mmCIF file of C-alpha atoms in Angstrom:
data_model
loop_
_atom_site.group_PDB
_atom_site.id
_atom_site.type_symbol
_atom_site.label_atom_id
_atom_site.label_comp_id
_atom_site.label_asym_id
_atom_site.label_seq_id
_atom_site.Cartn_x
_atom_site.Cartn_y
_atom_site.Cartn_z
ATOM 1 C CA TYR A 1 85.703 107.045 94.231
ATOM 2 C CA GLN A 2 87.441 104.491 92.045
ATOM 3 C CA PRO A 3 86.003 105.902 88.766
ATOM 4 C CA ILE A 4 87.537 109.314 89.585
ATOM 5 C CA VAL A 5 90.927 107.780 90.344
ATOM 6 C CA ASP A 6 90.766 105.658 87.179
ATOM 7 C CA LYS A 7 89.978 108.736 85.046
ATOM 8 C CA PHE A 8 92.793 110.713 86.685
ATOM 9 C CA ARG A 9 95.308 107.892 86.128
ATOM 10 C CA SER A 10 94.264 107.645 82.488
ATOM 11 C CA LEU A 11 94.607 111.417 82.028
ATOM 12 C CA ILE A 12 98.127 111.456 83.481
ATOM 13 C CA LYS A 13 99.211 108.417 81.440
ATOM 14 C CA ASN A 14 97.847 109.765 78.151
ATOM 15 C CA LYS A 15 98.649 113.484 78.440
ATOM 16 C CA PHE A 16 101.835 113.368 80.513
ATOM 17 C CA PRO A 17 103.710 110.144 79.655
ATOM 18 C CA ASN A 18 106.923 111.363 81.353
ATOM 19 C CA ILE A 19 105.212 111.481 84.746
ATOM 20 C CA LYS A 20 105.652 108.191 86.590
ATOM 21 C CA GLU A 21 103.146 106.697 89.042
ATOM 22 C CA GLU A 22 104.432 105.104 92.260
ATOM 23 C CA MET A 23 102.905 103.870 95.496
ATOM 24 C CA ARG A 24 104.226 105.488 98.668
ATOM 25 C CA GLY A 25 103.804 104.676 102.316
ATOM 26 C CA GLY A 26 101.510 101.981 103.555
ATOM 27 C CA THR A 27 101.857 99.147 106.014
ATOM 28 C CA VAL A 28 100.471 95.651 106.316
ATOM 29 C CA LYS A 29 97.240 97.163 107.674
ATOM 30 C CA TYR A 30 96.969 100.196 105.371
ATOM 31 C CA TYR A 31 97.454 100.699 101.660
ATOM 32 C CA GLY A 32 99.919 103.203 100.286
ATOM 33 C CA VAL A 33 98.884 106.239 98.287
ATOM 34 C CA PRO A 34 99.662 106.891 94.644
ATOM 35 C CA VAL A 35 102.148 109.640 93.898
ATOM 36 C CA TYR A 36 103.220 111.053 90.566
ATOM 37 C CA ARG A 37 106.832 111.952 89.966
ATOM 38 C CA TYR A 38 108.778 113.971 87.427
ATOM 39 C CA ASN A 39 112.268 114.271 88.974
ATOM 40 C CA HIS A 40 110.451 114.726 92.313
ATOM 41 C CA ILE A 41 106.945 114.049 93.616
ATOM 42 C CA ILE A 42 104.557 116.550 92.058
ATOM 43 C CA ILE A 43 101.114 115.047 92.830
ATOM 44 C CA THR A 44 99.829 112.914 95.700
ATOM 45 C CA LEU A 45 96.359 111.323 95.842
ATOM 46 C CA SER A 46 94.997 110.734 99.329
ATOM 47 C CA PRO A 47 91.691 109.068 100.142
ATOM 48 C CA THR A 48 89.625 110.783 102.836
ATOM 49 C CA LYS A 49 86.244 110.081 104.397
ATOM 50 C CA LYS A 50 84.763 112.874 102.258
ATOM 51 C CA GLY A 51 86.433 111.949 98.967
ATOM 52 C CA ILE A 52 89.863 112.245 97.404
ATOM 53 C CA THR A 53 92.466 114.898 98.090
ATOM 54 C CA PHE A 54 94.723 115.827 95.187
ATOM 55 C CA SER A 55 97.861 117.474 96.580
ATOM 56 C CA PHE A 56 100.139 119.338 94.185
ATOM 57 C CA THR A 57 103.684 120.154 95.302
ATOM 58 C CA ASP A 58 103.551 123.584 93.637
ATOM 59 C CA GLY A 59 99.782 124.042 93.986
ATOM 60 C CA LYS A 60 100.188 127.488 95.528
ATOM 61 C CA LYS A 61 101.335 128.646 92.084
ATOM 62 C CA PHE A 62 97.999 127.689 90.470
ATOM 63 C CA GLU A 63 95.690 130.421 89.300
ATOM 64 C CA ASP A 64 92.389 129.988 91.153
ATOM 65 C CA LYS A 65 90.138 132.658 89.661
ATOM 66 C CA TYR A 66 86.972 130.845 90.869
ATOM 67 C CA SER A 67 88.310 130.220 94.418
ATOM 68 C CA LEU A 68 87.739 126.460 94.173
ATOM 69 C CA LEU A 69 91.073 125.296 95.563
ATOM 70 C CA GLU A 70 91.719 124.640 99.246
ATOM 71 C CA GLY A 71 94.884 124.406 101.294
#
């Protein structure tokens, strides 16, 4: 899934330069996950066995006219 993550990171960096990327969590055994912050965390990327989960802090406010969003 690295190409998807790379494209997403590039999009955020180029279109939203005020949003900062950080790594959160993680231990010696496990890697942390990237989060994106603008005064507070607004996006979290989480790897799963099926793919990548993009979690948006205010995602419930998104318009989902095609019913594609979950959670």
